[in-house]
Amino acid sequence: MVHGGRPLFGELEMPTAKNSILPILAAAVLTRGAVCIRRAPLLQDVETSMQLLAALGCPAVRAGQDLLLSCGGPVGDTVPRPLMAAMRSSIYYLAPMLARAGRARLSFPGGCRLGARPIDIHLEGLRAMGARVSAEGDQLECEAPDGLQGTRFHLRFPSVGATETLMMAAAAARGETVLTGVAREPEIRDLADFLNACGGKVRGAGTSRIIIRGGPLHGCEYTPIPDRITAQTVLCAGAICGGELLLRRTPFEPVRPLADFLAQAGCKVRRLDHDRVSLVSDGRLSALGELSTGVYPSFATDAGPLLAAAMLTADGTTRLRETIFTNRFACSTQFSKMGADLRCQGSVLEIRGVLALRGARMEASDLRGGAALVIAALAAEGESRIGGMEYIRRGYEDIGGMFGALGAVIGCRTQPEREHSTVRYGAICDRMIQE
Ligand code: EPZ
């Protein structure tokens, strides 16, 4: 529930990146040793990952803000269907299961309905490394009884998930793998840094060419990077609501494309130092004309709905082209309930700014679209109620608390009791002490 129309003031420290910790938790299955992931956010997708890890025989346990897990024992080869359906990131466990168990049985992953989300590049790359892959309906049977073999492989599209799958497979494969046409997101570099902290040999992450030499991986202690999409969520909210914000744990480069757009719209966005960004806005924005999302380092598809929300009351017309997913703007129908003036033409969302938005009852249907509804509600006059919080909780620990700390009048029904994976904490610690 949001009572909007107030400016936002204050400081926030960004949480650890969802799109970094999720592949890193899967990569931990490749290691034979104790892994400690620092500052693990309380996200639904992290909970789902913990259940998935427990199902594979690599239980993780929370210790304060950290996650402890140890994957020295045998690793399972099957992921229960409900855990595959719960999030797209479940696909990250395919390569580690193949590497550790020699086979993997899983259904196609679920997750936000952003349009078709095939996994053909993941599978094609694994085949190139010697895996046998067959699909019966939505059930996948994969085998690599002789392990995985290093290879040269070019990705036809710089898919983030496929890049991560193939980095994990290559780290456990025999010999050297050269991946070209790979994604260049900061989360790709973070996965490489994690693998290298575990004794891996990954070079070139962040560029279009990654070279990996396979070998044994030990445990490590690792702090993933902060969440650049959460940072862009807060920046877009400050832009449309007006106010003054300081974001800590926020490197500038990953948010530069959005920062440039918000500056063009009339905000003052400053890089204060290596990981602090400030924003000042009077809430009266100029529209941005034509712009589009793209693969990193272009303007991120995940930030598309967030910027669209900020443009709903801008002066003029903004035409935002989405180039990655086919259904990124499902939230646009909900914006209309607040009096926004917009229309979807294929992959282009055309927004004609209106003078003011009014609170409404809305329903989120995906993670970033849901966050965009919150941004618009924060700027709208009156009360808004947003359903579908289960989508928003997949990527934001406590979006109400986050914006409440900046002066917003916002509240969420209490979070459902989280079922923690029941794992004997002592056993994990004992193993960590031994290792
Ligand atoms: C990751 O999804 C992110 N999720 C997404 O964030 C993000 O929007 C996306 O990358 C793009 O940046 C995580 O990191 C957990 P892709 P992913 O594979 O890996 C096509 C969020 O809101 N494709 O780069 O699924 C695919 O259909 C989420 O946090 C194939 O055709 O994205 C899509 O059109 C949403 N075949 C495009 O590539 C494949 O085998 C980008 O997909 C794989 C992908």
CSV table of C-alpha atoms and ligand atoms in Angstrom, one decimal:
chain,number,residue,atom,x,y,z
A,1,MET,CA,0.0,0.0,0.0
A,2,VAL,CA,1.4,3.4,-1.0
A,3,HIS,CA,0.4,6.9,-0.1
A,4,GLY,CA,2.2,8.8,-2.9
A,5,GLY,CA,3.0,12.4,-3.8
A,6,ARG,CA,5.9,12.9,-1.4
A,7,PRO,CA,9.6,13.7,-2.3
A,8,LEU,CA,12.3,11.2,-1.2
A,9,PHE,CA,15.2,12.2,0.9
A,10,GLY,CA,18.0,10.1,2.4
A,11,GLU,CA,20.8,7.6,2.0
A,12,LEU,CA,20.6,3.9,1.1
A,13,GLU,CA,23.3,1.2,0.9
A,14,MET,CA,22.6,-1.2,-2.0
A,15,PRO,CA,22.1,-4.9,-1.2
A,16,THR,CA,24.1,-7.7,-2.8
A,17,ALA,CA,23.0,-8.3,-6.5
A,18,LYS,CA,20.3,-10.9,-7.0
A,19,ASN,CA,21.7,-11.7,-10.5
A,20,SER,CA,25.1,-12.3,-9.0
A,21,ILE,CA,24.4,-14.4,-5.9
A,22,LEU,CA,22.1,-16.7,-7.8
A,23,PRO,CA,24.7,-18.0,-10.4
A,24,ILE,CA,27.4,-18.0,-7.6
A,25,LEU,CA,25.3,-20.3,-5.4
A,26,ALA,CA,25.0,-22.7,-8.3
A,27,ALA,CA,28.7,-22.5,-9.0
A,28,ALA,CA,29.4,-23.4,-5.4
A,29,VAL,CA,28.2,-26.9,-6.3
A,30,LEU,CA,31.3,-27.2,-8.5
A,31,THR,CA,33.6,-26.8,-5.4
A,32,ARG,CA,34.8,-29.4,-3.0
A,33,GLY,CA,35.1,-27.4,0.1
A,34,ALA,CA,33.4,-24.9,2.4
A,35,VAL,CA,32.0,-21.8,0.8
A,36,CYS,CA,30.9,-18.7,2.7
A,37,ILE,CA,28.9,-16.1,0.7
A,38,ARG,CA,28.8,-12.8,2.6
A,39,ARG,CA,25.9,-10.4,2.8
A,40,ALA,CA,23.4,-12.8,1.1
A,41,PRO,CA,20.1,-10.8,0.7
A,42,LEU,CA,16.8,-12.2,2.0
A,43,LEU,CA,15.2,-12.8,-1.4
A,44,GLN,CA,12.7,-15.3,-2.4
A,45,ASP,CA,15.0,-16.5,-5.2
A,46,VAL,CA,17.8,-17.0,-2.6
A,47,GLU,CA,15.4,-19.1,-0.5
A,48,THR,CA,14.5,-21.1,-3.6
A,49,SER,CA,18.2,-21.6,-4.3
A,50,MET,CA,18.7,-22.9,-0.7
A,51,GLN,CA,16.0,-25.5,-1.2
A,52,LEU,CA,17.5,-26.5,-4.5
A,53,LEU,CA,20.9,-26.9,-3.0
A,54,ALA,CA,19.5,-29.0,-0.2
A,55,ALA,CA,17.7,-31.2,-2.8
A,56,LEU,CA,21.1,-31.8,-4.5
A,57,GLY,CA,22.8,-32.7,-1.2
A,58,CYS,CA,24.7,-29.4,-0.9
A,59,PRO,CA,22.7,-27.8,2.0
A,60,ALA,CA,23.3,-24.1,2.7
A,61,VAL,CA,22.6,-22.5,6.0
A,62,ARG,CA,22.2,-18.9,6.9
A,63,ALA,CA,24.6,-17.5,9.6
A,64,GLY,CA,23.6,-13.9,10.2
A,65,GLN,CA,23.9,-12.2,6.8
A,66,ASP,CA,26.1,-15.0,5.4
A,67,LEU,CA,25.3,-18.3,3.7
A,68,LEU,CA,27.5,-21.3,4.5
A,69,LEU,CA,27.5,-24.3,2.3
A,70,SER,CA,29.8,-27.3,1.6
A,71,CYS,CA,29.5,-29.5,-1.5
A,72,GLY,CA,32.3,-32.0,-0.8
A,73,GLY,CA,29.9,-35.0,-0.7
A,74,PRO,CA,28.0,-36.7,-3.6
A,75,VAL,CA,25.8,-34.3,-5.7
A,76,GLY,CA,22.3,-35.3,-6.8
A,77,ASP,CA,21.3,-35.4,-10.5
A,78,THR,CA,17.7,-34.4,-10.3
A,79,VAL,CA,15.9,-31.1,-9.5
A,80,PRO,CA,12.3,-31.3,-8.3
A,81,ARG,CA,9.9,-29.8,-10.8
A,82,PRO,CA,8.5,-27.2,-8.4
A,83,LEU,CA,12.0,-25.8,-7.9
A,84,MET,CA,12.6,-25.6,-11.6
A,85,ALA,CA,9.3,-23.8,-12.1
A,86,ALA,CA,9.9,-21.3,-9.3
A,87,MET,CA,12.6,-19.3,-11.1
A,88,ARG,CA,14.6,-18.9,-14.3
A,89,SER,CA,17.9,-19.3,-12.3
A,90,SER,CA,17.2,-22.9,-11.6
A,91,ILE,CA,18.8,-23.6,-15.0
A,92,TYR,CA,22.1,-22.6,-13.5
A,93,TYR,CA,22.3,-26.0,-11.7
A,94,LEU,CA,22.4,-27.9,-15.0
A,95,ALA,CA,26.1,-27.5,-15.6
A,96,PRO,CA,27.2,-28.2,-12.0
A,97,MET,CA,25.1,-31.4,-11.8
A,98,LEU,CA,26.6,-32.6,-15.1
A,99,ALA,CA,30.1,-31.8,-13.8
A,100,ARG,CA,29.6,-33.4,-10.4
A,101,ALA,CA,27.0,-36.2,-11.0
A,102,GLY,CA,27.6,-36.9,-14.7
A,103,ARG,CA,23.9,-36.4,-15.5
A,104,ALA,CA,21.1,-34.0,-14.9
A,105,ARG,CA,17.3,-34.4,-15.0
A,106,LEU,CA,15.3,-31.3,-14.9
A,107,SER,CA,12.3,-29.6,-16.4
A,108,PHE,CA,12.5,-26.3,-18.2
A,109,PRO,CA,12.9,-23.3,-15.9
A,110,GLY,CA,10.1,-20.9,-14.9
A,111,GLY,CA,10.4,-17.4,-13.8
A,112,CYS,CA,9.1,-14.0,-14.9
A,113,ARG,CA,6.9,-14.2,-18.0
A,114,LEU,CA,8.9,-11.9,-20.2
A,115,GLY,CA,8.2,-13.8,-23.4
A,116,ALA,CA,9.8,-16.9,-24.7
A,117,ARG,CA,12.9,-17.7,-22.7
A,118,PRO,CA,14.5,-20.6,-24.5
A,119,ILE,CA,17.7,-22.3,-23.2
A,120,ASP,CA,18.9,-23.5,-26.6
A,121,ILE,CA,22.3,-21.7,-26.3
A,122,HIS,CA,22.9,-23.3,-22.9
A,123,LEU,CA,22.2,-26.7,-24.4
A,124,GLU,CA,24.2,-26.2,-27.6
A,125,GLY,CA,27.2,-25.1,-25.6
A,126,LEU,CA,27.0,-28.1,-23.3
A,127,ARG,CA,26.7,-30.4,-26.3
A,128,ALA,CA,29.9,-28.8,-27.7
A,129,MET,CA,31.6,-29.9,-24.4
A,130,GLY,CA,30.5,-33.5,-24.9
A,131,ALA,CA,27.2,-33.6,-23.0
A,132,ARG,CA,24.3,-35.6,-24.5
A,133,VAL,CA,21.1,-33.7,-24.1
A,134,SER,CA,17.6,-34.8,-24.9
A,135,ALA,CA,14.2,-33.2,-24.2
A,136,GLU,CA,11.0,-35.1,-23.8
A,137,GLY,CA,8.2,-32.5,-23.6
A,138,ASP,CA,9.4,-30.0,-21.0
A,139,GLN,CA,11.6,-32.6,-19.3
A,140,LEU,CA,15.4,-32.5,-20.0
A,141,GLU,CA,17.7,-35.5,-19.7
A,142,CYS,CA,21.4,-34.6,-19.9
A,143,GLU,CA,24.4,-36.9,-19.5
A,144,ALA,CA,28.2,-36.4,-19.5
A,145,PRO,CA,29.4,-39.8,-18.2
A,146,ASP,CA,32.9,-39.1,-19.3
A,147,GLY,CA,32.9,-35.6,-17.9
A,148,LEU,CA,33.0,-32.4,-19.9
A,149,GLN,CA,35.7,-31.5,-22.5
A,150,GLY,CA,37.0,-28.0,-23.1
A,151,THR,CA,36.1,-26.6,-26.5
A,152,ARG,CA,35.8,-23.4,-28.5
A,153,PHE,CA,32.2,-22.1,-28.7
A,154,HIS,CA,30.6,-19.0,-30.0
A,155,LEU,CA,27.3,-17.8,-28.6
A,156,ARG,CA,24.9,-16.6,-31.3
A,157,PHE,CA,23.5,-14.1,-28.8
A,158,PRO,CA,25.3,-12.8,-25.6
A,159,SER,CA,22.9,-14.5,-23.3
A,160,VAL,CA,23.7,-13.8,-19.6
A,161,GLY,CA,22.5,-17.2,-18.4
A,162,ALA,CA,24.1,-19.2,-21.2
A,163,THR,CA,27.4,-17.4,-20.6
A,164,GLU,CA,27.2,-18.3,-16.9
A,165,THR,CA,26.2,-21.9,-17.6
A,166,LEU,CA,29.1,-22.4,-20.0
A,167,MET,CA,31.6,-20.7,-17.7
A,168,MET,CA,30.6,-23.1,-14.9
A,169,ALA,CA,30.8,-26.1,-17.3
A,170,ALA,CA,34.2,-25.0,-18.6
A,171,ALA,CA,35.6,-24.5,-15.1
A,172,ALA,CA,35.0,-28.2,-14.4
A,173,ALA,CA,35.9,-29.5,-17.9
A,174,ARG,CA,39.1,-31.1,-19.0
A,175,GLY,CA,41.4,-28.7,-20.8
A,176,GLU,CA,40.8,-25.2,-22.1
A,177,THR,CA,37.6,-23.5,-23.3
A,178,VAL,CA,37.3,-20.4,-25.3
A,179,LEU,CA,33.9,-18.7,-25.3
A,180,THR,CA,33.2,-15.9,-27.7
A,181,GLY,CA,30.2,-13.7,-28.2
A,182,VAL,CA,29.6,-13.9,-24.4
A,183,ALA,CA,27.6,-11.4,-22.2
A,184,ARG,CA,29.6,-8.7,-20.6
A,185,GLU,CA,27.4,-7.8,-17.6
A,186,PRO,CA,29.1,-7.0,-14.2
A,187,GLU,CA,27.6,-10.3,-12.9
A,188,ILE,CA,29.6,-12.2,-15.4
A,189,ARG,CA,32.8,-10.7,-14.0
A,190,ASP,CA,31.6,-11.5,-10.5
A,191,LEU,CA,31.0,-15.1,-11.3
A,192,ALA,CA,34.6,-15.3,-12.8
A,193,ASP,CA,36.0,-13.7,-9.7
A,194,PHE,CA,34.2,-16.2,-7.5
A,195,LEU,CA,35.4,-19.2,-9.6
A,196,ASN,CA,39.0,-17.8,-9.5
A,197,ALA,CA,38.7,-17.3,-5.7
A,198,CYS,CA,38.0,-21.1,-5.7
A,199,GLY,CA,41.1,-21.9,-7.6
A,200,GLY,CA,39.6,-21.5,-11.1
A,201,LYS,CA,41.4,-20.1,-14.1
A,202,VAL,CA,39.0,-17.7,-15.9
A,203,ARG,CA,40.3,-14.8,-18.0
A,204,GLY,CA,38.6,-12.1,-20.0
A,205,ALA,CA,35.3,-11.9,-18.2
A,206,GLY,CA,33.6,-8.6,-19.0
A,207,THR,CA,34.9,-8.7,-22.6
A,208,SER,CA,33.3,-10.7,-25.5
A,209,ARG,CA,35.9,-13.5,-25.1
A,210,ILE,CA,36.4,-15.6,-22.0
A,211,ILE,CA,39.2,-18.2,-21.7
A,212,ILE,CA,38.8,-20.9,-19.0
A,213,ARG,CA,41.1,-23.7,-18.0
A,214,GLY,CA,39.2,-26.4,-16.2
A,215,GLY,CA,40.5,-27.9,-12.9
A,216,PRO,CA,39.6,-28.8,-9.3
A,217,LEU,CA,37.9,-26.1,-7.3
A,218,HIS,CA,38.2,-25.6,-3.5
A,219,GLY,CA,35.9,-23.6,-1.2
A,220,CYS,CA,36.3,-19.8,-0.5
A,221,GLU,CA,34.8,-16.8,1.2
A,222,TYR,CA,33.2,-14.4,-1.2
A,223,THR,CA,31.2,-11.1,-1.2
A,224,PRO,CA,29.3,-10.7,-4.4
A,225,ILE,CA,28.8,-7.2,-6.0
A,226,PRO,CA,26.0,-4.9,-5.2
A,227,ASP,CA,22.7,-4.8,-7.1
A,228,ARG,CA,22.8,-2.3,-10.0
A,229,ILE,CA,19.1,-2.9,-10.8
A,230,THR,CA,18.0,-2.0,-7.2
A,231,ALA,CA,20.2,1.1,-7.5
A,232,GLN,CA,18.4,2.0,-10.8
A,233,THR,CA,15.0,1.4,-9.1
A,234,VAL,CA,15.8,3.9,-6.4
A,235,LEU,CA,17.2,6.5,-8.9
A,236,CYS,CA,14.1,6.3,-11.0
A,237,ALA,CA,11.9,6.8,-7.9
A,238,GLY,CA,13.9,9.8,-6.8
A,239,ALA,CA,13.7,11.3,-10.3
A,240,ILE,CA,9.9,11.2,-10.6
A,241,CYS,CA,9.1,11.9,-6.9
A,242,GLY,CA,11.7,14.7,-6.5
A,243,GLY,CA,14.1,15.0,-3.6
A,244,GLU,CA,17.8,14.3,-2.8
A,245,LEU,CA,19.2,10.8,-2.5
A,246,LEU,CA,22.7,9.3,-1.8
A,247,LEU,CA,23.3,5.7,-2.8
A,248,ARG,CA,26.2,3.8,-1.2
A,249,ARG,CA,27.7,0.6,-2.5
A,250,THR,CA,26.8,1.8,-6.0
A,251,PRO,CA,29.6,1.9,-8.6
A,252,PHE,CA,28.8,4.4,-11.3
A,253,GLU,CA,29.7,2.5,-14.5
A,254,PRO,CA,27.0,-0.2,-14.2
A,255,VAL,CA,24.3,2.5,-13.9
A,256,ARG,CA,25.8,5.1,-16.2
A,257,PRO,CA,23.3,4.6,-19.1
A,258,LEU,CA,20.4,5.3,-16.8
A,259,ALA,CA,22.2,8.2,-15.1
A,260,ASP,CA,22.8,9.8,-18.4
A,261,PHE,CA,19.1,9.5,-19.3
A,262,LEU,CA,18.0,11.0,-15.9
A,263,ALA,CA,20.5,13.9,-16.4
A,264,GLN,CA,19.0,14.5,-19.8
A,265,ALA,CA,15.5,14.5,-18.2
A,266,GLY,CA,16.7,17.3,-15.8
A,267,CYS,CA,18.0,15.5,-12.7
A,268,LYS,CA,21.4,16.2,-11.2
A,269,VAL,CA,23.2,12.8,-11.0
A,270,ARG,CA,26.7,12.7,-9.6
A,271,ARG,CA,29.4,10.1,-9.3
A,272,LEU,CA,30.7,11.0,-5.8
A,273,ASP,CA,33.5,8.4,-5.7
A,274,HIS,CA,34.1,4.7,-6.7
A,275,ASP,CA,30.9,3.5,-5.1
A,276,ARG,CA,28.6,6.4,-4.2
A,277,VAL,CA,26.1,8.1,-6.5
A,278,SER,CA,23.9,11.1,-5.7
A,279,LEU,CA,20.7,12.3,-7.3
A,280,VAL,CA,18.8,15.6,-6.9
A,281,SER,CA,15.5,16.2,-8.7
A,282,ASP,CA,12.6,18.6,-8.5
A,283,GLY,CA,10.3,16.0,-9.9
A,284,ARG,CA,9.5,17.9,-13.1
A,285,LEU,CA,11.2,15.9,-15.8
A,286,SER,CA,11.6,16.4,-19.5
A,287,ALA,CA,10.7,13.5,-21.8
A,288,LEU,CA,13.5,11.6,-23.5
A,289,GLY,CA,12.3,11.0,-27.1
A,290,GLU,CA,13.6,7.8,-28.7
A,291,LEU,CA,15.7,5.4,-26.7
A,292,SER,CA,16.2,1.6,-26.4
A,293,THR,CA,17.4,-1.1,-24.1
A,294,GLY,CA,20.3,-3.4,-25.2
A,295,VAL,CA,22.9,-5.8,-23.9
A,296,TYR,CA,25.4,-4.6,-21.4
A,297,PRO,CA,27.0,-2.0,-21.5
A,298,SER,CA,23.9,-0.5,-23.1
A,299,PHE,CA,20.8,0.6,-21.1
A,300,ALA,CA,19.7,-2.5,-19.3
A,301,THR,CA,16.4,-4.2,-20.2
A,302,ASP,CA,15.7,-4.7,-16.5
A,303,ALA,CA,15.7,-0.9,-16.1
A,304,GLY,CA,13.3,-0.3,-19.0
A,305,PRO,CA,10.1,-0.5,-16.9
A,306,LEU,CA,11.7,1.5,-14.1
A,307,LEU,CA,12.6,4.4,-16.5
A,308,ALA,CA,9.2,4.1,-18.1
A,309,ALA,CA,7.6,4.8,-14.7
A,310,ALA,CA,9.8,7.8,-14.2
A,311,MET,CA,8.7,9.2,-17.6
A,312,LEU,CA,4.9,9.0,-16.9
A,313,THR,CA,4.7,12.6,-15.8
A,314,ALA,CA,7.6,14.0,-17.9
A,315,ASP,CA,6.9,16.9,-20.2
A,316,GLY,CA,6.6,15.5,-23.7
A,317,THR,CA,6.8,12.0,-25.3
A,318,THR,CA,9.2,9.2,-24.6
A,319,ARG,CA,9.4,6.1,-27.0
A,320,LEU,CA,11.2,3.3,-25.3
A,321,ARG,CA,12.2,0.3,-27.5
A,322,GLU,CA,12.8,-3.1,-25.7
A,323,THR,CA,15.2,-5.2,-27.7
A,324,ILE,CA,15.8,-8.2,-25.4
A,325,PHE,CA,12.4,-9.7,-24.3
A,326,THR,CA,9.1,-9.7,-26.0
A,327,ASN,CA,6.9,-9.0,-23.0
A,328,ARG,CA,8.8,-6.6,-20.9
A,329,PHE,CA,6.1,-3.9,-20.7
A,330,ALA,CA,3.2,-6.0,-19.2
A,331,CYS,CA,3.1,-3.3,-16.5
A,332,SER,CA,2.0,-0.7,-19.0
A,333,THR,CA,-1.7,-1.7,-18.7
A,334,GLN,CA,-1.4,-1.1,-14.9
A,335,PHE,CA,0.1,2.3,-15.4
A,336,SER,CA,-3.1,3.3,-17.4
A,337,LYS,CA,-5.2,2.7,-14.2
A,338,MET,CA,-3.3,5.7,-12.7
A,339,GLY,CA,-4.2,8.0,-15.5
A,340,ALA,CA,-1.0,7.5,-17.5
A,341,ASP,CA,-1.2,8.1,-21.2
A,342,LEU,CA,0.8,5.4,-23.0
A,343,ARG,CA,0.5,2.7,-25.6
A,344,CYS,CA,2.5,-0.3,-26.6
A,345,GLN,CA,3.3,-0.6,-30.3
A,346,GLY,CA,5.1,-4.0,-30.7
A,347,SER,CA,8.4,-3.6,-28.8
A,348,VAL,CA,8.0,0.1,-28.4
A,349,LEU,CA,6.3,1.7,-25.4
A,350,GLU,CA,5.2,5.2,-26.2
A,351,ILE,CA,4.6,7.4,-23.1
A,352,ARG,CA,3.0,10.9,-23.3
A,353,GLY,CA,3.6,12.6,-20.0
A,354,VAL,CA,0.6,13.6,-18.0
A,355,LEU,CA,0.4,16.4,-15.4
A,356,ALA,CA,-0.2,14.0,-12.5
A,357,LEU,CA,-0.9,10.3,-11.6
A,358,ARG,CA,-3.7,9.2,-9.2
A,359,GLY,CA,-3.4,6.3,-6.9
A,360,ALA,CA,-5.0,3.0,-8.1
A,361,ARG,CA,-5.3,-0.7,-7.4
A,362,MET,CA,-2.8,-2.5,-9.5
A,363,GLU,CA,-1.4,-6.0,-10.0
A,364,ALA,CA,2.3,-6.9,-10.6
A,365,SER,CA,2.9,-9.7,-13.1
A,366,ASP,CA,6.8,-9.8,-13.1
A,367,LEU,CA,9.6,-8.6,-10.9
A,368,ARG,CA,10.8,-5.3,-12.5
A,369,GLY,CA,7.3,-4.4,-13.8
A,370,GLY,CA,6.2,-4.8,-10.2
A,371,ALA,CA,8.9,-2.5,-9.0
A,372,ALA,CA,7.9,0.0,-11.7
A,373,LEU,CA,4.4,0.1,-10.3
A,374,VAL,CA,5.8,0.9,-6.9
A,375,ILE,CA,7.8,3.8,-8.4
A,376,ALA,CA,4.7,5.2,-10.2
A,377,ALA,CA,2.6,4.8,-7.0
A,378,LEU,CA,5.2,6.7,-5.0
A,379,ALA,CA,4.7,9.7,-7.3
A,380,ALA,CA,0.9,9.4,-7.6
A,381,GLU,CA,-1.5,11.5,-5.6
A,382,GLY,CA,-3.4,9.4,-3.1
A,383,GLU,CA,-3.5,5.7,-2.2
A,384,SER,CA,-2.3,2.8,-4.4
A,385,ARG,CA,-2.6,-0.8,-3.6
A,386,ILE,CA,-0.3,-3.2,-5.5
A,387,GLY,CA,-0.9,-7.0,-5.6
A,388,GLY,CA,1.5,-9.7,-6.8
A,389,MET,CA,4.1,-8.9,-4.1
A,390,GLU,CA,5.4,-12.4,-4.6
A,391,TYR,CA,7.0,-11.2,-7.8
A,392,ILE,CA,8.5,-8.2,-6.2
A,393,ARG,CA,9.9,-10.2,-3.3
A,394,ARG,CA,11.9,-12.3,-5.8
A,395,GLY,CA,14.3,-9.4,-6.3
A,396,TYR,CA,13.8,-6.9,-3.5
A,397,GLU,CA,14.3,-7.9,0.2
A,398,ASP,CA,11.9,-5.3,1.6
A,399,ILE,CA,10.8,-2.7,-1.0
A,400,GLY,CA,8.5,-1.0,1.6
A,401,GLY,CA,11.3,-0.6,4.1
A,402,MET,CA,13.7,0.6,1.4
A,403,PHE,CA,11.5,3.4,0.3
A,404,GLY,CA,10.1,4.0,3.8
A,405,ALA,CA,13.6,4.8,4.9
A,406,LEU,CA,13.5,7.7,2.3
A,407,GLY,CA,10.3,9.2,3.7
A,408,ALA,CA,7.7,7.3,1.6
A,409,VAL,CA,4.5,6.3,3.2
A,410,ILE,CA,4.4,2.7,2.2
A,411,GLY,CA,3.7,-0.6,3.8
A,412,CYS,CA,3.6,-4.3,2.9
A,413,ARG,CA,1.7,-7.1,4.5
A,414,THR,CA,4.2,-9.1,6.7
A,415,GLN,CA,6.4,-11.4,4.6
A,416,PRO,CA,5.3,-15.1,4.6
A,417,GLU,CA,7.3,-17.1,7.2
A,418,ARG,CA,10.4,-18.3,5.4
A,419,GLU,CA,10.9,-22.0,5.6
A,420,HIS,CA,14.6,-22.2,6.2
A,421,SER,CA,16.3,-25.3,4.9
A,422,THR,CA,16.7,-27.4,8.0
A,423,VAL,CA,20.3,-28.2,8.0
A,424,ARG,CA,22.5,-29.1,11.0
A,425,TYR,CA,24.5,-25.9,11.3
A,426,GLY,CA,27.0,-27.7,13.5
A,427,ALA,CA,27.8,-30.1,10.7
A,428,ILE,CA,28.6,-27.3,8.3
A,429,CYS,CA,30.8,-25.5,10.8
A,430,ASP,CA,32.6,-28.7,11.6
A,431,ARG,CA,33.4,-29.3,8.0
A,432,MET,CA,34.5,-25.7,7.6
A,433,ILE,CA,36.8,-25.9,10.6
A,434,GLN,CA,38.3,-29.1,9.2
A,435,GLU,CA,38.9,-27.5,5.8
B,1,EPZ,C1,19.3,-12.6,-17.0
B,1,EPZ,O1,18.3,-13.4,-17.5
B,1,EPZ,C2,18.8,-11.9,-15.8
B,1,EPZ,N1,18.4,-12.9,-14.8
B,1,EPZ,C3,17.5,-11.0,-16.2
B,1,EPZ,O2,17.1,-10.3,-15.1
B,1,EPZ,C4,18.0,-10.0,-17.3
B,1,EPZ,O3,16.8,-9.3,-17.7
B,1,EPZ,C5,18.6,-10.8,-18.5
B,1,EPZ,O4,19.7,-11.6,-18.0
B,1,EPZ,C6,19.1,-9.8,-19.5
B,1,EPZ,O5,20.1,-9.0,-19.0
B,1,EPZ,C7,19.4,-13.3,-14.0
B,1,EPZ,O6,20.5,-13.0,-14.1
B,1,EPZ,C8,18.9,-14.3,-12.9
B,1,EPZ,P1,19.4,-13.9,-21.3
B,1,EPZ,P2,18.6,-14.5,-18.7
B,1,EPZ,O7,19.7,-15.4,-21.3
B,1,EPZ,O8,19.9,-15.1,-18.4
B,1,EPZ,C9,17.4,-15.2,-25.4
B,1,EPZ,C10,15.5,-9.7,-13.5
B,1,EPZ,O9,14.6,-9.0,-13.6
B,1,EPZ,N2,18.0,-16.5,-25.1
B,1,EPZ,O10,20.5,-12.9,-21.5
B,1,EPZ,O11,17.4,-15.4,-18.8
B,1,EPZ,C11,16.2,-14.9,-24.4
B,1,EPZ,O12,15.0,-15.5,-25.0
B,1,EPZ,C12,15.8,-10.7,-14.6
B,1,EPZ,O13,16.3,-9.7,-12.6
B,1,EPZ,C13,17.9,-17.5,-26.1
B,1,EPZ,O14,17.3,-17.2,-27.2
B,1,EPZ,O15,18.7,-13.6,-19.9
B,1,EPZ,C14,16.2,-13.4,-24.3
B,1,EPZ,O16,15.4,-12.9,-25.4
B,1,EPZ,C15,14.7,-10.7,-15.6
B,1,EPZ,N3,18.4,-18.7,-25.9
B,1,EPZ,C16,17.6,-13.0,-24.5
B,1,EPZ,O17,18.3,-14.2,-25.0
B,1,EPZ,C17,19.1,-19.0,-24.7
B,1,EPZ,O18,19.6,-20.1,-24.6
B,1,EPZ,C18,18.3,-12.6,-23.2
B,1,EPZ,O19,18.2,-13.7,-22.3
B,1,EPZ,C19,19.2,-18.0,-23.7
B,1,EPZ,C20,18.6,-16.8,-23.9
